[in-house]
Structures are given as structure tokens and as C-alpha cells.
Amino acid sequence: MKNVNAPPWSLLTAPTLGARRRRAKLARIATVVCICMAAFGFLHALDAITGTDTVVTAVSSIARGATIRQGDVALTRVPASSIANRALHAASEAEGAIAQSHIETGQPLYAADVGNAPSVASGHTVLDITVANSVDTLIPGDTVSLMSSAGCDQAQPNPAEPVACTLAEHAIVMGTGSNDDDEHSGQGGHGRRTLSLILEPTVAMRVMMAAETGVIVAVYR
């Protein structure tokens, strides 16, 4: 006769064949659960050690100052690390930007490797000017100031000894080029360097007037 007052665990603790079978079955289930938990913990630890990360890398070599186009970069799986974590993780973060340094094929890209492409804000204009100094190291997005020996508002006390003055404090570089039609192009086969700059209209007019009476120098900032 079944004891209705027996506790629930008596089904496992009773000295009967059925209780022994139930204890053996419960032990097998507990063993399987422990093995599964151990396997999960092992796989989690292994993933932490040998995990991967997705970063933006260069498909081909990208020159400093070049605009990074779609197809110049791709997403690549690399071993997870603190260094990989600081790299760019979306191609859109690089596409359309300006390479701030030379980028080798397969090199991961970081925030310092890309810069925003310059855009012309409302109320500004783009002016192409010829400068007397070398500007080969300038890239789009760089900022320069423009100096001239003529064209300033103040009168020069001694025209024979021109005093340099500042035409523009902050001019954003859109691009560089070479004026092959310049009269100096016959010297060594190279024309004078030109700059495309974003300027306010009043500043652009002052720079144009100064270019007619003297030389202009772009000063790196």
C-alpha cells in the first residue's frame, strides 16, 4: 500500500529497485548537464583567446592625399586584439575620405589614416592661385595661410623693401596642380605650383588683386 504521507524525495531514497533506477537515471542526466556546461565554458574561453574581429583594410595601395573610393577598401577578419579594436569597422567610415598618409595593401585603416574631404560651405568660393613655394606635400583638407609682398590694405612705407602681409588666415586646400603655361615653366621643365582653395569671397578678391602685383606664398598650418 502506498504511503500518502511520504515526502516527494522518498521516490529516490526508498530502498527499492524503482528508486535505485530513478537515482541512476538522475545521475546520468546530471553527468550530461555537467559535460555540456564544461564544453560551453571551454568553447567560450577558446573564443576569447582565438576570437576574430572585422576591420577595414586597403584592397590596394592608396597614396597620401588620394580620395578613398568604393572598392579601395574591404572588410577583413583578423584576430581580436586591442589594436584591431581601434581600427575602422565599417567601409563607409573610409569611403569618400582623404588618405592622410600612404596606405599599403592589406593595411588596416584607423581614424588617423582618413580625413574628411573638403566641401564648399555656403557663402564661400573656390579660387585657383599660383604660389611661389612648393606645395607638393599639401593634400585636400589641409589648411594654409596666404602671404604676399603686395596687395595688403595698408600702404607700404618703402616699396623697394616690400613687407610681407597676410592675405588669408585660413584657406582650405581643395587640390594642388602645376601651371605648365607659366613663364617659369621653361626652367627645368616644370611650371609653378597652383592651389585650389576655399575662401570667403572678400578674401578671394583680395588674393586675386595681390596676385597681379606680387607673389603669393602658402604657409603650412
PDB file of C-alpha atoms in Angstrom:
ATOM      1  CA  MET A   1       0.000   0.000   0.000  1.00  0.00           C
ATOM      2  CA  LYS A   2       1.294   3.434  -0.971  1.00  0.00           C
ATOM      3  CA  ASN A   3       2.229   5.777   1.886  1.00  0.00           C
ATOM      4  CA  VAL A   4       0.446   9.034   1.084  1.00  0.00           C
ATOM      5  CA  ASN A   5       2.344  10.883   3.834  1.00  0.00           C
ATOM      6  CA  ALA A   6       5.789  10.079   2.391  1.00  0.00           C
ATOM      7  CA  PRO A   7       7.875  13.141   1.245  1.00  0.00           C
ATOM      8  CA  PRO A   8       8.421  13.617  -2.529  1.00  0.00           C
ATOM      9  CA  TRP A   9      12.110  12.677  -2.341  1.00  0.00           C
ATOM     10  CA  SER A  10      11.205   9.270  -0.979  1.00  0.00           C
ATOM     11  CA  LEU A  11      10.838   8.134  -4.585  1.00  0.00           C
ATOM     12  CA  LEU A  12      14.626   8.449  -4.813  1.00  0.00           C
ATOM     13  CA  THR A  13      15.659   7.492  -1.329  1.00  0.00           C
ATOM     14  CA  ALA A  14      13.427   4.480  -0.835  1.00  0.00           C
ATOM     15  CA  PRO A  15      15.320   1.144  -0.676  1.00  0.00           C
ATOM     16  CA  THR A  16      13.508  -0.221  -3.674  1.00  0.00           C
ATOM     17  CA  LEU A  17      14.526  -1.294  -7.192  1.00  0.00           C
ATOM     18  CA  GLY A  18      12.485   1.519  -8.752  1.00  0.00           C
ATOM     19  CA  ALA A  19      14.173   4.131  -6.539  1.00  0.00           C
ATOM     20  CA  ARG A  20      17.614   2.809  -7.484  1.00  0.00           C
ATOM     21  CA  ARG A  21      16.732   3.066 -11.161  1.00  0.00           C
ATOM     22  CA  ARG A  22      15.486   6.610 -10.729  1.00  0.00           C
ATOM     23  CA  ARG A  23      18.691   7.580  -8.871  1.00  0.00           C
ATOM     24  CA  ALA A  24      20.816   6.086 -11.669  1.00  0.00           C
ATOM     25  CA  LYS A  25      18.798   7.939 -14.326  1.00  0.00           C
ATOM     26  CA  LEU A  26      19.108  11.221 -12.429  1.00  0.00           C
ATOM     27  CA  ALA A  27      22.857  10.705 -12.093  1.00  0.00           C
ATOM     28  CA  ARG A  28      23.190  10.171 -15.854  1.00  0.00           C
ATOM     29  CA  ILE A  29      21.216  13.370 -16.548  1.00  0.00           C
ATOM     30  CA  ALA A  30      23.378  15.336 -14.097  1.00  0.00           C
ATOM     31  CA  THR A  31      26.515  13.983 -15.774  1.00  0.00           C
ATOM     32  CA  VAL A  32      25.309  15.039 -19.222  1.00  0.00           C
ATOM     33  CA  VAL A  33      24.425  18.516 -17.942  1.00  0.00           C
ATOM     34  CA  CYS A  34      27.871  18.901 -16.337  1.00  0.00           C
ATOM     35  CA  ILE A  35      29.597  17.788 -19.544  1.00  0.00           C
ATOM     36  CA  CYS A  36      27.564  20.277 -21.598  1.00  0.00           C
ATOM     37  CA  MET A  37      28.355  23.120 -19.210  1.00  0.00           C
ATOM     38  CA  ALA A  38      32.044  22.227 -19.252  1.00  0.00           C
ATOM     39  CA  ALA A  39      32.057  22.136 -23.063  1.00  0.00           C
ATOM     40  CA  PHE A  40      30.294  25.513 -23.254  1.00  0.00           C
ATOM     41  CA  GLY A  41      32.803  27.039 -20.853  1.00  0.00           C
ATOM     42  CA  PHE A  42      35.710  25.623 -22.861  1.00  0.00           C
ATOM     43  CA  LEU A  43      34.358  26.948 -26.165  1.00  0.00           C
ATOM     44  CA  HIS A  44      33.708  30.365 -24.619  1.00  0.00           C
ATOM     45  CA  ALA A  45      37.260  30.537 -23.284  1.00  0.00           C
ATOM     46  CA  LEU A  46      38.654  29.353 -26.636  1.00  0.00           C
ATOM     47  CA  ASP A  47      36.701  32.045 -28.476  1.00  0.00           C
ATOM     48  CA  ALA A  48      38.052  34.674 -26.097  1.00  0.00           C
ATOM     49  CA  ILE A  49      41.593  33.511 -26.832  1.00  0.00           C
ATOM     50  CA  THR A  50      41.308  32.941 -30.574  1.00  0.00           C
ATOM     51  CA  GLY A  51      38.392  35.280 -31.398  1.00  0.00           C
ATOM     52  CA  THR A  52      38.308  37.426 -34.535  1.00  0.00           C
ATOM     53  CA  ASP A  53      37.271  40.945 -35.391  1.00  0.00           C
ATOM     54  CA  THR A  54      36.151  42.597 -38.642  1.00  0.00           C
ATOM     55  CA  VAL A  55      38.217  45.626 -39.674  1.00  0.00           C
ATOM     56  CA  VAL A  56      38.585  47.828 -42.761  1.00  0.00           C
ATOM     57  CA  THR A  57      41.715  47.113 -44.818  1.00  0.00           C
ATOM     58  CA  ALA A  58      43.120  48.517 -48.062  1.00  0.00           C
ATOM     59  CA  VAL A  59      42.494  46.390 -51.149  1.00  0.00           C
ATOM     60  CA  SER A  60      45.400  48.094 -52.934  1.00  0.00           C
ATOM     61  CA  SER A  61      47.975  50.755 -52.194  1.00  0.00           C
ATOM     62  CA  ILE A  62      46.459  54.200 -51.535  1.00  0.00           C
ATOM     63  CA  ALA A  63      48.606  57.313 -51.953  1.00  0.00           C
ATOM     64  CA  ARG A  64      48.580  60.103 -49.400  1.00  0.00           C
ATOM     65  CA  GLY A  65      46.061  62.744 -50.426  1.00  0.00           C
ATOM     66  CA  ALA A  66      44.035  60.380 -52.613  1.00  0.00           C
ATOM     67  CA  THR A  67      40.272  60.090 -52.200  1.00  0.00           C
ATOM     68  CA  ILE A  68      39.353  56.626 -50.956  1.00  0.00           C
ATOM     69  CA  ARG A  69      36.774  55.222 -53.351  1.00  0.00           C
ATOM     70  CA  GLN A  70      34.345  52.352 -53.051  1.00  0.00           C
ATOM     71  CA  GLY A  71      36.333  49.228 -53.814  1.00  0.00           C
ATOM     72  CA  ASP A  72      39.597  50.640 -52.418  1.00  0.00           C
ATOM     73  CA  VAL A  73      38.811  49.075 -49.043  1.00  0.00           C
ATOM     74  CA  ALA A  74      37.203  45.860 -47.828  1.00  0.00           C
ATOM     75  CA  LEU A  75      36.213  44.187 -44.576  1.00  0.00           C
ATOM     76  CA  THR A  76      38.704  41.602 -43.331  1.00  0.00           C
ATOM     77  CA  ARG A  77      38.570  39.153 -40.419  1.00  0.00           C
ATOM     78  CA  VAL A  78      41.606  39.496 -38.160  1.00  0.00           C
ATOM     79  CA  PRO A  79      42.499  38.094 -34.723  1.00  0.00           C
ATOM     80  CA  ALA A  80      40.764  40.073 -31.999  1.00  0.00           C
ATOM     81  CA  SER A  81      43.046  42.420 -30.072  1.00  0.00           C
ATOM     82  CA  SER A  82      43.104  45.874 -28.564  1.00  0.00           C
ATOM     83  CA  ILE A  83      44.861  47.118 -31.716  1.00  0.00           C
ATOM     84  CA  ALA A  84      42.208  45.661 -34.034  1.00  0.00           C
ATOM     85  CA  ASN A  85      39.514  47.123 -31.826  1.00  0.00           C
ATOM     86  CA  ARG A  86      40.788  50.655 -32.608  1.00  0.00           C
ATOM     87  CA  ALA A  87      40.612  50.134 -36.395  1.00  0.00           C
ATOM     88  CA  LEU A  88      37.685  51.197 -38.565  1.00  0.00           C
ATOM     89  CA  HIS A  89      34.897  48.624 -38.627  1.00  0.00           C
ATOM     90  CA  ALA A  90      32.709  49.882 -41.492  1.00  0.00           C
ATOM     91  CA  ALA A  91      33.763  50.596 -45.083  1.00  0.00           C
ATOM     92  CA  SER A  92      31.562  53.702 -45.076  1.00  0.00           C
ATOM     93  CA  GLU A  93      33.906  55.242 -42.495  1.00  0.00           C
ATOM     94  CA  ALA A  94      36.687  55.315 -45.109  1.00  0.00           C
ATOM     95  CA  GLU A  95      34.926  55.674 -48.456  1.00  0.00           C
ATOM     96  CA  GLY A  96      34.934  59.272 -49.668  1.00  0.00           C
ATOM     97  CA  ALA A  97      37.603  60.306 -47.157  1.00  0.00           C
ATOM     98  CA  ILE A  98      41.123  61.586 -47.898  1.00  0.00           C
ATOM     99  CA  ALA A  99      44.107  59.350 -47.109  1.00  0.00           C
ATOM    100  CA  GLN A 100      46.212  61.239 -44.554  1.00  0.00           C
ATOM    101  CA  SER A 101      49.271  59.045 -45.166  1.00  0.00           C
ATOM    102  CA  HIS A 102      50.413  56.376 -47.610  1.00  0.00           C
ATOM    103  CA  ILE A 103      48.433  53.183 -47.025  1.00  0.00           C
ATOM    104  CA  GLU A 104      49.854  49.816 -48.039  1.00  0.00           C
ATOM    105  CA  THR A 105      47.849  46.931 -49.481  1.00  0.00           C
ATOM    106  CA  GLY A 106      46.186  44.929 -46.717  1.00  0.00           C
ATOM    107  CA  GLN A 107      46.882  47.558 -44.069  1.00  0.00           C
ATOM    108  CA  PRO A 108      44.105  48.111 -41.513  1.00  0.00           C
ATOM    109  CA  LEU A 109      42.744  51.662 -41.513  1.00  0.00           C
ATOM    110  CA  TYR A 110      42.462  53.760 -38.378  1.00  0.00           C
ATOM    111  CA  ALA A 111      40.771  57.090 -37.708  1.00  0.00           C
ATOM    112  CA  ALA A 112      44.105  58.904 -38.094  1.00  0.00           C
ATOM    113  CA  ASP A 113      44.538  57.448 -41.599  1.00  0.00           C
ATOM    114  CA  VAL A 114      41.463  59.158 -43.044  1.00  0.00           C
ATOM    115  CA  GLY A 115      40.248  62.740 -43.116  1.00  0.00           C
ATOM    116  CA  ASN A 116      37.060  64.389 -44.273  1.00  0.00           C
ATOM    117  CA  ALA A 117      37.038  65.526 -47.890  1.00  0.00           C
ATOM    118  CA  PRO A 118      36.776  69.335 -48.048  1.00  0.00           C
ATOM    119  CA  SER A 119      33.432  70.782 -49.104  1.00  0.00           C
ATOM    120  CA  VAL A 120      32.495  74.317 -50.071  1.00  0.00           C
ATOM    121  CA  ALA A 121      30.312  75.851 -47.391  1.00  0.00           C
ATOM    122  CA  SER A 122      27.554  78.296 -48.206  1.00  0.00           C
ATOM    123  CA  GLY A 123      28.905  81.789 -48.804  1.00  0.00           C
ATOM    124  CA  HIS A 124      32.368  80.583 -49.855  1.00  0.00           C
ATOM    125  CA  THR A 125      34.061  80.158 -53.215  1.00  0.00           C
ATOM    126  CA  VAL A 126      36.905  78.143 -54.739  1.00  0.00           C
ATOM    127  CA  LEU A 127      39.871  80.068 -56.135  1.00  0.00           C
ATOM    128  CA  ASP A 128      42.806  78.703 -58.151  1.00  0.00           C
ATOM    129  CA  ILE A 129      46.021  80.624 -57.497  1.00  0.00           C
ATOM    130  CA  THR A 130      49.669  80.289 -58.395  1.00  0.00           C
ATOM    131  CA  VAL A 131      52.076  80.215 -55.457  1.00  0.00           C
ATOM    132  CA  ALA A 132      55.814  80.772 -55.333  1.00  0.00           C
ATOM    133  CA  ASN A 133      56.680  77.950 -52.957  1.00  0.00           C
ATOM    134  CA  SER A 134      56.449  74.169 -53.180  1.00  0.00           C
ATOM    135  CA  VAL A 135      53.135  72.717 -52.044  1.00  0.00           C
ATOM    136  CA  ASP A 136      53.715  69.101 -53.040  1.00  0.00           C
ATOM    137  CA  THR A 137      53.150  67.852 -49.503  1.00  0.00           C
ATOM    138  CA  LEU A 138      49.739  69.510 -49.152  1.00  0.00           C
ATOM    139  CA  ILE A 139      46.661  67.345 -49.518  1.00  0.00           C
ATOM    140  CA  PRO A 140      42.934  68.170 -49.749  1.00  0.00           C
ATOM    141  CA  GLY A 141      41.611  69.253 -46.387  1.00  0.00           C
ATOM    142  CA  ASP A 142      44.866  70.857 -45.204  1.00  0.00           C
ATOM    143  CA  THR A 143      44.748  74.463 -44.058  1.00  0.00           C
ATOM    144  CA  VAL A 144      47.185  77.187 -45.121  1.00  0.00           C
ATOM    145  CA  SER A 145      47.555  80.916 -44.694  1.00  0.00           C
ATOM    146  CA  LEU A 146      48.431  83.084 -47.686  1.00  0.00           C
ATOM    147  CA  MET A 147      51.225  85.649 -47.512  1.00  0.00           C
ATOM    148  CA  SER A 148      52.075  88.306 -50.086  1.00  0.00           C
ATOM    149  CA  SER A 149      54.514  91.171 -50.531  1.00  0.00           C
ATOM    150  CA  ALA A 150      51.771  93.250 -52.140  1.00  0.00           C
ATOM    151  CA  GLY A 151      48.028  93.646 -52.100  1.00  0.00           C
ATOM    152  CA  CYS A 152      47.512  94.395 -48.403  1.00  0.00           C
ATOM    153  CA  ASP A 153      45.237  97.154 -47.302  1.00  0.00           C
ATOM    154  CA  GLN A 154      47.954  99.132 -45.573  1.00  0.00           C
ATOM    155  CA  ALA A 155      50.346 101.269 -47.628  1.00  0.00           C
ATOM    156  CA  GLN A 156      53.942 100.128 -47.815  1.00  0.00           C
ATOM    157  CA  PRO A 157      56.361 102.642 -46.289  1.00  0.00           C
ATOM    158  CA  ASN A 158      59.145 101.636 -48.646  1.00  0.00           C
ATOM    159  CA  PRO A 159      58.139  99.945 -51.920  1.00  0.00           C
ATOM    160  CA  ALA A 160      61.760  98.970 -52.534  1.00  0.00           C
ATOM    161  CA  GLU A 161      61.636  96.798 -49.404  1.00  0.00           C
ATOM    162  CA  PRO A 162      58.210  95.123 -49.516  1.00  0.00           C
ATOM    163  CA  VAL A 163      56.815  93.872 -46.245  1.00  0.00           C
ATOM    164  CA  ALA A 164      55.007  90.543 -46.298  1.00  0.00           C
ATOM    165  CA  CYS A 165      51.425  90.623 -45.161  1.00  0.00           C
ATOM    166  CA  THR A 166      48.715  88.076 -44.554  1.00  0.00           C
ATOM    167  CA  LEU A 167      46.018  87.841 -47.207  1.00  0.00           C
ATOM    168  CA  ALA A 168      44.138  84.909 -45.676  1.00  0.00           C
ATOM    169  CA  GLU A 169      44.479  83.328 -42.251  1.00  0.00           C
ATOM    170  CA  HIS A 170      42.698  80.058 -43.009  1.00  0.00           C
ATOM    171  CA  ALA A 171      42.354  78.720 -46.529  1.00  0.00           C
ATOM    172  CA  ILE A 172      41.260  75.115 -47.027  1.00  0.00           C
ATOM    173  CA  VAL A 173      43.090  73.200 -49.756  1.00  0.00           C
ATOM    174  CA  MET A 174      40.872  71.551 -52.371  1.00  0.00           C
ATOM    175  CA  GLY A 175      43.759  70.331 -54.524  1.00  0.00           C
ATOM    176  CA  THR A 176      47.171  71.101 -55.994  1.00  0.00           C
ATOM    177  CA  GLY A 177      48.436  71.302 -59.558  1.00  0.00           C
ATOM    178  CA  SER A 178      51.071  72.716 -61.869  1.00  0.00           C
ATOM    179  CA  ASN A 179      50.766  75.784 -64.089  1.00  0.00           C
ATOM    180  CA  ASP A 180      52.610  74.474 -67.134  1.00  0.00           C
ATOM    181  CA  ASP A 181      51.774  77.611 -69.130  1.00  0.00           C
ATOM    182  CA  ASP A 182      53.573  79.840 -66.641  1.00  0.00           C
ATOM    183  CA  GLU A 183      56.590  81.781 -67.907  1.00  0.00           C
ATOM    184  CA  HIS A 184      58.756  79.890 -65.447  1.00  0.00           C
ATOM    185  CA  SER A 185      57.839  76.524 -66.963  1.00  0.00           C
ATOM    186  CA  GLY A 186      60.921  76.606 -69.137  1.00  0.00           C
ATOM    187  CA  GLN A 187      63.144  76.435 -66.091  1.00  0.00           C
ATOM    188  CA  GLY A 188      63.719  72.752 -65.525  1.00  0.00           C
ATOM    189  CA  GLY A 189      60.562  71.859 -67.443  1.00  0.00           C
ATOM    190  CA  HIS A 190      58.235  72.474 -64.507  1.00  0.00           C
ATOM    191  CA  GLY A 191      55.604  75.182 -64.108  1.00  0.00           C
ATOM    192  CA  ARG A 192      54.847  76.986 -60.884  1.00  0.00           C
ATOM    193  CA  ARG A 193      52.612  75.221 -58.420  1.00  0.00           C
ATOM    194  CA  THR A 194      48.933  76.058 -58.166  1.00  0.00           C
ATOM    195  CA  LEU A 195      46.452  75.658 -55.343  1.00  0.00           C
ATOM    196  CA  SER A 196      42.688  75.349 -55.348  1.00  0.00           C
ATOM    197  CA  LEU A 197      41.474  76.956 -52.135  1.00  0.00           C
ATOM    198  CA  ILE A 198      38.159  77.510 -50.376  1.00  0.00           C
ATOM    199  CA  LEU A 199      37.893  81.182 -49.434  1.00  0.00           C
ATOM    200  CA  GLU A 200      35.352  83.790 -48.480  1.00  0.00           C
ATOM    201  CA  PRO A 201      34.520  85.994 -51.486  1.00  0.00           C
ATOM    202  CA  THR A 202      36.057  89.155 -49.993  1.00  0.00           C
ATOM    203  CA  VAL A 203      39.257  87.299 -49.190  1.00  0.00           C
ATOM    204  CA  ALA A 204      39.307  85.741 -52.657  1.00  0.00           C
ATOM    205  CA  MET A 205      39.120  89.221 -54.243  1.00  0.00           C
ATOM    206  CA  ARG A 206      41.992  90.436 -52.083  1.00  0.00           C
ATOM    207  CA  VAL A 207      44.087  87.409 -53.086  1.00  0.00           C
ATOM    208  CA  MET A 208      43.342  87.955 -56.787  1.00  0.00           C
ATOM    209  CA  MET A 209      44.435  91.602 -56.569  1.00  0.00           C
ATOM    210  CA  ALA A 210      47.610  90.646 -54.716  1.00  0.00           C
ATOM    211  CA  ALA A 211      48.453  88.030 -57.350  1.00  0.00           C
ATOM    212  CA  GLU A 212      48.528  90.779 -60.009  1.00  0.00           C
ATOM    213  CA  THR A 213      51.165  92.836 -58.217  1.00  0.00           C
ATOM    214  CA  GLY A 214      53.303  90.357 -56.290  1.00  0.00           C
ATOM    215  CA  VAL A 215      53.993  86.755 -55.443  1.00  0.00           C
ATOM    216  CA  ILE A 216      51.920  84.682 -53.038  1.00  0.00           C
ATOM    217  CA  VAL A 217      53.302  82.131 -50.614  1.00  0.00           C
ATOM    218  CA  ALA A 218      51.225  79.408 -48.937  1.00  0.00           C
ATOM    219  CA  VAL A 219      52.282  78.909 -45.337  1.00  0.00           C
ATOM    220  CA  TYR A 220      51.616  75.494 -43.824  1.00  0.00           C
ATOM    221  CA  ARG A 221      49.498  75.457 -40.671  1.00  0.00           C
TER     222      ARG A 221
END
